[in-house]
Coordinates of C-alpha atoms and ligand atoms in Angstrom, one line a residue:
M1 CA -36.9 -37.6 -52.9
N2 CA -33.5 -39.0 -53.6
V3 CA -32.9 -41.8 -51.1
L4 CA -29.7 -43.8 -50.8
V5 CA -30.4 -47.4 -49.6
V6 CA -27.4 -49.0 -47.9
N7 CA -27.0 -52.7 -47.0
A8 CA -23.7 -53.2 -45.2
G9 CA -22.2 -56.6 -44.6
S10 CA -19.1 -57.4 -42.7
S11 CA -16.8 -56.8 -45.7
S12 CA -19.3 -55.5 -48.2
L13 CA -21.6 -52.5 -48.8
K14 CA -24.4 -52.7 -51.4
Y15 CA -26.2 -49.5 -52.3
Q16 CA -29.0 -48.1 -54.5
L17 CA -30.0 -44.5 -55.1
F18 CA -33.8 -44.2 -55.6
D19 CA -35.9 -41.4 -56.8
T20 CA -38.9 -42.2 -54.6
N21 CA -41.2 -39.9 -56.5
T22 CA -41.1 -42.4 -59.4
D23 CA -39.7 -45.5 -57.6
A24 CA -36.9 -45.4 -60.2
V25 CA -33.4 -46.7 -59.3
L26 CA -30.9 -44.1 -60.5
A27 CA -27.8 -46.1 -59.7
R28 CA -26.7 -49.2 -57.8
G29 CA -23.4 -50.8 -56.8
L30 CA -21.4 -53.0 -54.5
C31 CA -18.2 -52.4 -52.6
D32 CA -16.6 -55.7 -51.9
R33 CA -13.7 -57.0 -49.8
I34 CA -13.7 -53.9 -47.5
G35 CA -10.8 -54.2 -45.1
I36 CA -9.3 -57.0 -47.1
E37 CA -6.7 -57.0 -49.8
G38 CA -8.3 -56.5 -53.3
S39 CA -11.1 -54.2 -52.4
K40 CA -13.2 -53.2 -55.3
I41 CA -16.3 -51.2 -56.2
K42 CA -18.7 -52.0 -59.0
H43 CA -21.1 -49.2 -59.9
K44 CA -23.9 -48.9 -62.5
Q45 CA -25.7 -45.8 -63.4
L46 CA -29.1 -46.8 -64.8
V47 CA -30.3 -43.6 -66.4
K48 CA -27.7 -43.7 -69.1
G49 CA -26.7 -47.3 -68.6
V50 CA -23.1 -46.7 -67.9
E51 CA -20.9 -48.5 -65.4
R52 CA -17.5 -48.6 -63.8
A53 CA -15.5 -51.1 -61.8
L54 CA -12.5 -50.0 -59.8
E55 CA -10.0 -51.9 -57.6
T56 CA -8.8 -49.6 -54.9
P57 CA -8.0 -50.0 -51.2
M58 CA -10.9 -49.6 -48.8
A59 CA -9.6 -49.9 -45.3
D60 CA -13.1 -49.6 -43.7
H61 CA -16.7 -48.8 -44.5
S62 CA -16.1 -45.0 -44.2
V63 CA -13.7 -45.2 -47.1
A64 CA -16.2 -47.3 -49.0
M65 CA -19.0 -44.7 -48.4
K66 CA -16.8 -41.9 -49.6
L67 CA -16.1 -43.9 -52.8
V68 CA -19.9 -44.5 -53.3
V69 CA -20.5 -40.7 -53.1
E70 CA -17.7 -40.1 -55.5
M71 CA -19.3 -42.6 -58.0
L72 CA -22.7 -41.1 -57.5
T73 CA -21.4 -37.6 -58.2
D74 CA -18.9 -38.5 -61.0
T75 CA -19.4 -36.5 -64.2
E76 CA -19.4 -39.7 -66.3
V77 CA -21.0 -42.5 -64.3
G78 CA -22.7 -40.3 -61.7
C79 CA -26.4 -39.2 -61.5
I80 CA -26.3 -36.3 -59.1
A81 CA -24.3 -33.1 -59.1
S82 CA -23.3 -33.2 -55.4
M83 CA -23.9 -35.0 -52.1
D84 CA -26.5 -32.4 -51.2
E85 CA -28.9 -34.1 -53.7
I86 CA -29.0 -37.2 -51.5
E87 CA -31.9 -36.3 -49.2
A88 CA -32.0 -39.2 -46.9
V89 CA -30.3 -42.6 -46.2
G90 CA -32.1 -45.9 -45.5
H91 CA -30.2 -48.8 -43.8
R92 CA -31.2 -52.4 -44.0
V93 CA -30.8 -53.9 -40.5
V94 CA -31.2 -57.7 -40.1
H95 CA -32.2 -57.9 -36.4
G96 CA -34.1 -55.3 -34.3
G97 CA -34.9 -57.7 -31.4
S98 CA -38.1 -56.8 -29.7
Y99 CA -37.1 -53.1 -29.7
F100 CA -38.2 -52.2 -33.2
S101 CA -41.6 -53.0 -34.6
K102 CA -41.3 -50.6 -37.5
S103 CA -38.8 -48.5 -39.4
I104 CA -37.4 -45.6 -37.4
L105 CA -35.3 -42.4 -37.7
L106 CA -31.9 -42.7 -36.3
N107 CA -31.0 -40.8 -33.1
D108 CA -28.7 -41.5 -30.2
D109 CA -31.4 -43.5 -28.3
V110 CA -32.1 -45.7 -31.4
L111 CA -28.4 -46.3 -31.9
A112 CA -28.0 -47.3 -28.2
K113 CA -30.9 -49.8 -28.6
L114 CA -29.4 -51.2 -31.8
E115 CA -26.2 -51.8 -29.9
L116 CA -28.2 -54.1 -27.6
C117 CA -29.2 -56.2 -30.7
R118 CA -25.6 -57.0 -31.6
D119 CA -25.7 -60.5 -30.0
F120 CA -28.9 -61.5 -31.9
A121 CA -27.1 -61.3 -35.2
P122 CA -23.4 -61.3 -34.5
L123 CA -22.4 -61.4 -38.2
H124 CA -24.9 -58.8 -39.4
T125 CA -25.6 -56.2 -36.7
P126 CA -22.0 -55.0 -36.2
A127 CA -21.7 -54.6 -40.0
A128 CA -24.9 -52.5 -40.1
I129 CA -23.7 -50.3 -37.2
T130 CA -20.4 -49.8 -39.1
G131 CA -22.3 -48.8 -42.2
I132 CA -24.5 -46.4 -40.2
K133 CA -21.5 -44.8 -38.6
A134 CA -19.8 -44.5 -41.9
C135 CA -22.8 -42.6 -43.3
L136 CA -23.0 -40.4 -40.2
A137 CA -19.3 -39.6 -40.6
I138 CA -19.7 -38.2 -44.1
M139 CA -23.3 -37.0 -44.1
P140 CA -23.9 -36.0 -40.4
T141 CA -26.9 -33.8 -41.1
K142 CA -28.9 -36.2 -43.4
P143 CA -31.9 -38.1 -42.0
Q144 CA -30.9 -41.8 -41.6
V145 CA -33.6 -44.4 -41.3
L146 CA -33.3 -48.0 -40.1
V147 CA -35.4 -50.6 -41.7
F148 CA -35.4 -54.0 -39.9
D149 CA -35.9 -57.5 -41.3
T150 CA -37.6 -58.5 -38.1
A151 CA -40.0 -55.6 -37.8
F152 CA -42.9 -56.8 -39.9
H153 CA -43.1 -60.0 -37.8
Q154 CA -43.6 -58.1 -34.5
T155 CA -47.4 -58.5 -34.8
M156 CA -47.2 -62.3 -34.0
A157 CA -49.1 -63.4 -30.9
P158 CA -47.2 -64.9 -27.9
E159 CA -48.3 -68.4 -28.8
A160 CA -46.6 -68.0 -32.2
Y161 CA -43.4 -66.4 -31.0
M162 CA -42.7 -68.1 -27.7
Y163 CA -40.8 -71.4 -27.4
A164 CA -41.7 -73.9 -24.7
L165 CA -38.4 -73.4 -22.9
P166 CA -37.9 -72.1 -19.3
Y167 CA -39.5 -68.7 -19.4
S168 CA -36.4 -67.1 -17.8
Y169 CA -34.5 -67.5 -21.1
Y170 CA -37.0 -65.3 -22.8
E171 CA -36.6 -62.7 -19.9
K172 CA -32.8 -63.0 -19.7
Y173 CA -31.8 -63.5 -23.3
G174 CA -34.8 -62.5 -25.4
I175 CA -35.1 -66.1 -26.7
R176 CA -38.3 -66.1 -28.9
R177 CA -39.2 -66.3 -32.6
Y178 CA -38.4 -63.0 -34.4
G179 CA -38.6 -64.0 -38.1
F180 CA -36.6 -62.5 -41.0
H181 CA -37.0 -61.3 -44.6
G182 CA -39.7 -58.9 -43.2
S183 CA -39.4 -56.3 -45.9
S184 CA -39.9 -58.9 -48.5
H185 CA -42.9 -60.5 -46.8
R186 CA -44.3 -57.1 -46.3
Y187 CA -43.8 -56.0 -49.9
V188 CA -45.2 -59.2 -51.6
S189 CA -48.1 -59.6 -49.2
A190 CA -49.1 -55.9 -49.8
E191 CA -48.9 -56.4 -53.6
M192 CA -50.9 -59.6 -53.2
A193 CA -53.6 -57.9 -51.1
K194 CA -54.1 -55.3 -53.8
L195 CA -54.5 -58.0 -56.4
L196 CA -57.2 -59.8 -54.3
G197 CA -59.4 -56.7 -54.7
K198 CA -60.9 -56.9 -51.2
P199 CA -60.2 -55.0 -48.0
V200 CA -56.7 -55.8 -46.6
E201 CA -58.3 -56.7 -43.2
E202 CA -60.1 -59.6 -44.9
T203 CA -57.1 -61.2 -46.6
K204 CA -55.3 -64.4 -45.7
I205 CA -52.0 -64.8 -47.6
V206 CA -49.1 -67.2 -47.3
T207 CA -45.9 -65.7 -48.7
C208 CA -43.1 -68.1 -49.6
H209 CA -39.7 -66.3 -49.9
I210 CA -37.6 -69.1 -51.3
G211 CA -34.0 -68.2 -52.1
N212 CA -30.6 -69.1 -50.7
G213 CA -32.2 -68.3 -47.4
S214 CA -35.9 -69.1 -47.2
S215 CA -38.8 -68.2 -45.0
I216 CA -42.6 -68.6 -45.2
S217 CA -45.1 -66.3 -43.5
A218 CA -48.8 -66.3 -42.7
V219 CA -50.1 -62.8 -43.2
K220 CA -53.7 -62.2 -42.1
G221 CA -55.4 -58.9 -42.5
G222 CA -52.0 -57.4 -43.5
K223 CA -50.3 -58.6 -40.3
V224 CA -48.0 -61.5 -39.7
V225 CA -49.5 -64.2 -37.6
D226 CA -46.6 -66.7 -38.0
T227 CA -43.3 -67.1 -39.8
S228 CA -41.0 -70.1 -40.4
M229 CA -37.7 -68.5 -39.3
G230 CA -37.2 -68.2 -35.6
F231 CA -34.8 -66.8 -33.1
T232 CA -32.2 -66.9 -35.9
P233 CA -32.5 -67.4 -39.7
L234 CA -31.6 -71.1 -39.3
A235 CA -35.1 -72.3 -38.6
G236 CA -37.9 -73.2 -41.1
V237 CA -37.5 -74.9 -44.4
E238 CA -34.4 -76.5 -45.9
M239 CA -32.2 -73.8 -47.5
G240 CA -29.0 -73.6 -49.6
T241 CA -26.7 -74.4 -46.7
R242 CA -28.9 -74.2 -43.7
C243 CA -30.7 -77.2 -42.2
G244 CA -34.0 -75.5 -41.2
D245 CA -36.2 -77.2 -38.6
I246 CA -34.7 -80.2 -37.0
D247 CA -35.3 -82.1 -33.7
P248 CA -33.2 -80.0 -31.3
A249 CA -31.9 -83.1 -29.5
I250 CA -29.9 -83.9 -32.7
V251 CA -27.6 -81.0 -31.9
T252 CA -26.2 -82.3 -28.6
Y253 CA -26.3 -85.9 -30.0
I254 CA -24.0 -85.0 -32.9
M255 CA -21.8 -82.8 -30.7
E256 CA -21.2 -85.8 -28.4
K257 CA -20.7 -88.3 -31.2
E258 CA -18.4 -86.1 -33.3
N259 CA -16.8 -84.3 -30.4
L260 CA -17.8 -80.9 -31.7
S261 CA -17.8 -77.5 -30.1
A262 CA -20.9 -75.2 -30.1
A263 CA -19.2 -73.1 -32.8
E264 CA -18.5 -76.1 -35.0
I265 CA -22.0 -77.6 -34.8
N266 CA -23.4 -74.1 -35.5
S267 CA -21.2 -73.8 -38.5
I268 CA -22.3 -77.2 -39.8
M269 CA -26.0 -76.3 -39.4
N270 CA -25.6 -73.0 -41.1
K271 CA -23.0 -73.6 -43.8
K272 CA -22.8 -77.3 -44.5
S273 CA -26.4 -78.5 -44.4
G274 CA -29.5 -77.8 -46.5
F275 CA -29.1 -78.6 -50.2
L276 CA -25.4 -78.7 -49.8
G277 CA -25.5 -81.2 -46.9
V278 CA -28.1 -83.5 -48.5
T279 CA -26.6 -83.6 -52.0
E280 CA -22.9 -83.3 -51.0
F281 CA -22.7 -81.6 -54.3
S282 CA -24.2 -78.1 -54.5
S283 CA -26.1 -75.4 -52.5
D284 CA -27.5 -73.9 -55.7
S285 CA -30.9 -74.8 -56.8
R286 CA -30.0 -74.4 -60.5
D287 CA -27.5 -77.3 -60.1
I288 CA -30.1 -79.4 -58.3
E289 CA -32.6 -78.7 -61.1
D290 CA -30.1 -79.6 -63.8
A291 CA -29.6 -83.0 -62.2
L292 CA -33.4 -83.5 -61.9
I293 CA -33.9 -82.7 -65.5
A294 CA -31.0 -84.9 -66.6
G295 CA -32.7 -87.8 -64.8
P296 CA -31.5 -91.0 -63.1
S297 CA -28.5 -91.3 -65.4
D298 CA -27.0 -88.2 -63.7
P299 CA -24.7 -89.3 -60.8
N300 CA -26.2 -86.6 -58.5
Y301 CA -29.8 -87.3 -59.4
E302 CA -30.9 -89.4 -56.3
R303 CA -29.6 -86.9 -53.8
C304 CA -30.8 -83.9 -55.7
K305 CA -34.2 -85.4 -55.9
L306 CA -34.1 -86.1 -52.2
A307 CA -33.0 -82.5 -51.4
N308 CA -35.7 -81.1 -53.6
D309 CA -38.4 -83.4 -52.3
I310 CA -37.6 -82.4 -48.7
L311 CA -38.0 -78.7 -49.6
V312 CA -41.2 -79.3 -51.5
Y313 CA -42.7 -81.4 -48.7
Q314 CA -41.8 -78.8 -46.1
I315 CA -43.2 -75.9 -48.0
K316 CA -46.5 -77.8 -48.5
K317 CA -46.6 -78.5 -44.7
Y318 CA -46.1 -74.8 -43.9
I319 CA -48.8 -73.7 -46.4
G320 CA -51.2 -76.2 -44.8
S321 CA -50.4 -75.3 -41.3
Y322 CA -50.6 -71.6 -42.0
A323 CA -54.0 -72.0 -43.6
A324 CA -55.1 -73.7 -40.4
A325 CA -53.5 -70.9 -38.3
M326 CA -55.5 -68.3 -40.4
N327 CA -58.7 -70.4 -40.7
G328 CA -58.5 -70.0 -44.5
L329 CA -56.4 -69.1 -47.4
D330 CA -56.9 -66.5 -50.2
A331 CA -53.5 -66.6 -51.9
V332 CA -50.1 -68.1 -52.0
V333 CA -47.2 -66.0 -53.2
F334 CA -43.8 -67.3 -54.4
T335 CA -40.9 -64.9 -54.4
A336 CA -37.0 -64.6 -54.2
G337 CA -34.4 -66.4 -56.3
I338 CA -36.0 -69.8 -56.3
G339 CA -39.6 -68.8 -55.8
E340 CA -39.5 -66.4 -58.8
N341 CA -37.5 -68.7 -61.1
S342 CA -38.0 -72.4 -60.3
T343 CA -41.0 -73.5 -62.3
I344 CA -40.4 -77.1 -61.1
L345 CA -40.5 -76.2 -57.4
R346 CA -43.7 -74.3 -57.8
E347 CA -45.4 -77.0 -59.8
L348 CA -44.4 -79.7 -57.2
V349 CA -45.5 -77.5 -54.3
C350 CA -48.9 -76.8 -55.8
E351 CA -49.5 -80.5 -56.8
N352 CA -52.3 -82.3 -54.8
M353 CA -53.3 -79.1 -53.0
E354 CA -56.9 -79.1 -54.3
F355 CA -58.2 -79.4 -50.7
L356 CA -56.9 -75.9 -50.1
G357 CA -58.5 -74.6 -53.3
I358 CA -55.2 -74.5 -55.2
E359 CA -55.2 -75.2 -58.9
L360 CA -52.1 -74.4 -60.8
D361 CA -52.1 -73.3 -64.5
R362 CA -49.2 -75.4 -65.5
D363 CA -48.6 -73.7 -68.8
V364 CA -48.5 -70.2 -67.3
N365 CA -46.3 -71.5 -64.5
A366 CA -43.9 -73.1 -66.9
K367 CA -43.4 -69.7 -68.7
T368 CA -43.0 -67.6 -65.5
L369 CA -39.4 -67.0 -64.8
R370 CA -37.1 -64.0 -64.6
Q371 CA -40.3 -61.9 -64.6
S372 CA -40.4 -58.3 -63.5
D373 CA -44.2 -58.3 -63.2
N374 CA -46.6 -60.0 -60.8
V375 CA -48.0 -63.1 -62.5
R376 CA -51.0 -65.2 -61.6
I377 CA -50.0 -68.8 -62.1
S378 CA -53.2 -70.4 -60.8
T379 CA -56.2 -71.1 -63.1
E380 CA -59.1 -68.7 -63.4
S381 CA -61.3 -71.1 -61.5
S382 CA -58.7 -71.8 -58.7
K383 CA -60.4 -70.7 -55.4
T384 CA -57.0 -69.8 -54.0
A385 CA -54.9 -67.5 -56.1
V386 CA -51.3 -68.4 -56.6
Y387 CA -48.9 -65.6 -57.7
V388 CA -45.3 -65.1 -58.5
I389 CA -44.4 -61.6 -57.2
P390 CA -40.8 -60.4 -57.6
T391 CA -39.7 -59.1 -54.3
N392 CA -38.2 -55.6 -53.8
E393 CA -36.8 -55.1 -50.3
E394 CA -34.8 -52.1 -51.3
L395 CA -37.9 -50.3 -52.5
V396 CA -39.6 -50.9 -49.1
I397 CA -36.5 -49.4 -47.5
A398 CA -36.5 -46.4 -49.8
R399 CA -40.2 -45.7 -49.3
D400 CA -40.0 -46.0 -45.5
T401 CA -37.0 -43.7 -45.5
A402 CA -38.7 -41.1 -47.7
A403 CA -41.8 -41.2 -45.5
L404 CA -40.0 -40.8 -42.2
A405 CA -37.5 -38.2 -43.6
A406 CA -40.4 -36.1 -45.0
N407 CA -41.9 -35.8 -41.5
N408 CA -38.6 -35.1 -39.9
Ligands
ADP1 P1 -30.5 -64.7 -51.2 O1 -31.2 -65.5 -50.1 O2 -29.0 -64.8 -51.1 O3 -31.0 -63.3 -51.4 P2 -31.7 -65.3 -53.7 O4 -33.1 -64.9 -53.4 O5 -30.9 -64.5 -54.7 O6 -30.8 -65.6 -52.5 O7 -31.8 -66.8 -54.3 C1 -30.7 -67.5 -54.7 C2 -31.2 -68.9 -55.2 O8 -32.1 -68.7 -56.3 C3 -30.1 -69.8 -55.6 O9 -30.3 -71.1 -55.2 C4 -30.3 -69.8 -57.2 O10 -29.8 -71.0 -57.7 C5 -31.8 -69.6 -57.3 N1 -32.1 -69.3 -58.7 C6 -31.8 -68.1 -59.3 N2 -32.3 -68.2 -60.6 C7 -32.8 -69.5 -60.7 C8 -33.5 -70.2 -61.8 N3 -33.6 -69.7 -63.0 N4 -34.0 -71.5 -61.5 C9 -33.8 -72.0 -60.3 N5 -33.3 -71.4 -59.3 C10 -32.8 -70.1 -59.5

């Protein structure tokens, strides 16, 4: 089945056309600066390897969607003859609140519930709704499926998802842990479970999605028992620009000391913290690693080492606590930009973890970067397997969309 996967941001729209019979990506692209001056589309057709970039006004997401269809059906850079060959559309939605525990076919009721999730992710949900409406406008009869970043985490027990705040906030505002990157944790944990060669029900896996945004999950028997992100994607480990877990009292303390509004402190914790905040230099782990490799003579070395040490220490603590939560550990998976590429981070995380049965093969680890395959980076004798598994959130969306559309 030809499935168009759409990931709409406030001023962007990423897309991939999949043939779900073979999992092949036929084309992919990005519309950027939608509704802003200088809108452009970059499109790549992967069957023939041809591409096109075009700067053209895109007043809104509907105009962008029309352009996407034009590219997909273009005689030179297209891969389908007409829009009829798109059989279903899958949308990435960041926050489904407690309403959605799995992917779902769009209908009026679903759209109404999604509207209720706007407040949970004020930057993302309105953009997703705009993307969905843009597709409905030009492809009103195609099945549309929503795939949520929060859905895979809906299996958590109350003791894992509740905060010890007045209960009324949960009732009134839905304050609880939701978790994010669900499609990624689902994909890599399922791949890992297959590699373990035992029934899924018996597997205990920690998945470390470490990228610009990072989250770690404990997946027992194929179900999430805990995850590091919380009510929002700000919680958990240190990230590119997000602070991760901090003492909540720090928030009001700094607001008072620096005379900051709620919006200002929120912006500092989301955009000026993490690697960027600690190093006062860069949010990008490649810059941090370059400084680490350069050594103490590099002016940024001390802070970069600190930022990296914080992340490594926090990941170790999550792995240990999740092993406790699951009463055991079969495997640790590294994925996403940093997890798939940073040999240094993986080596440091796996150091001194023998008590959990982790024994890294340093040579294999050092060679494992920009890999498209799943690679075991632990030794043969390591009781706990450690793998690098490239994530594929779009494939999860395409497969769910095809399955739901086929039963429509
Ligand atoms: P996002 O959360 O935006 O999806 P990604 O998963 O793409 O982020 O991860 C982006 C991060 O991955 C950046 O910090 C980038 O520096 C890092 N990264 C990418 N390639 C490498 C590499 N070869 N070595 C270390 N870090 C890398």
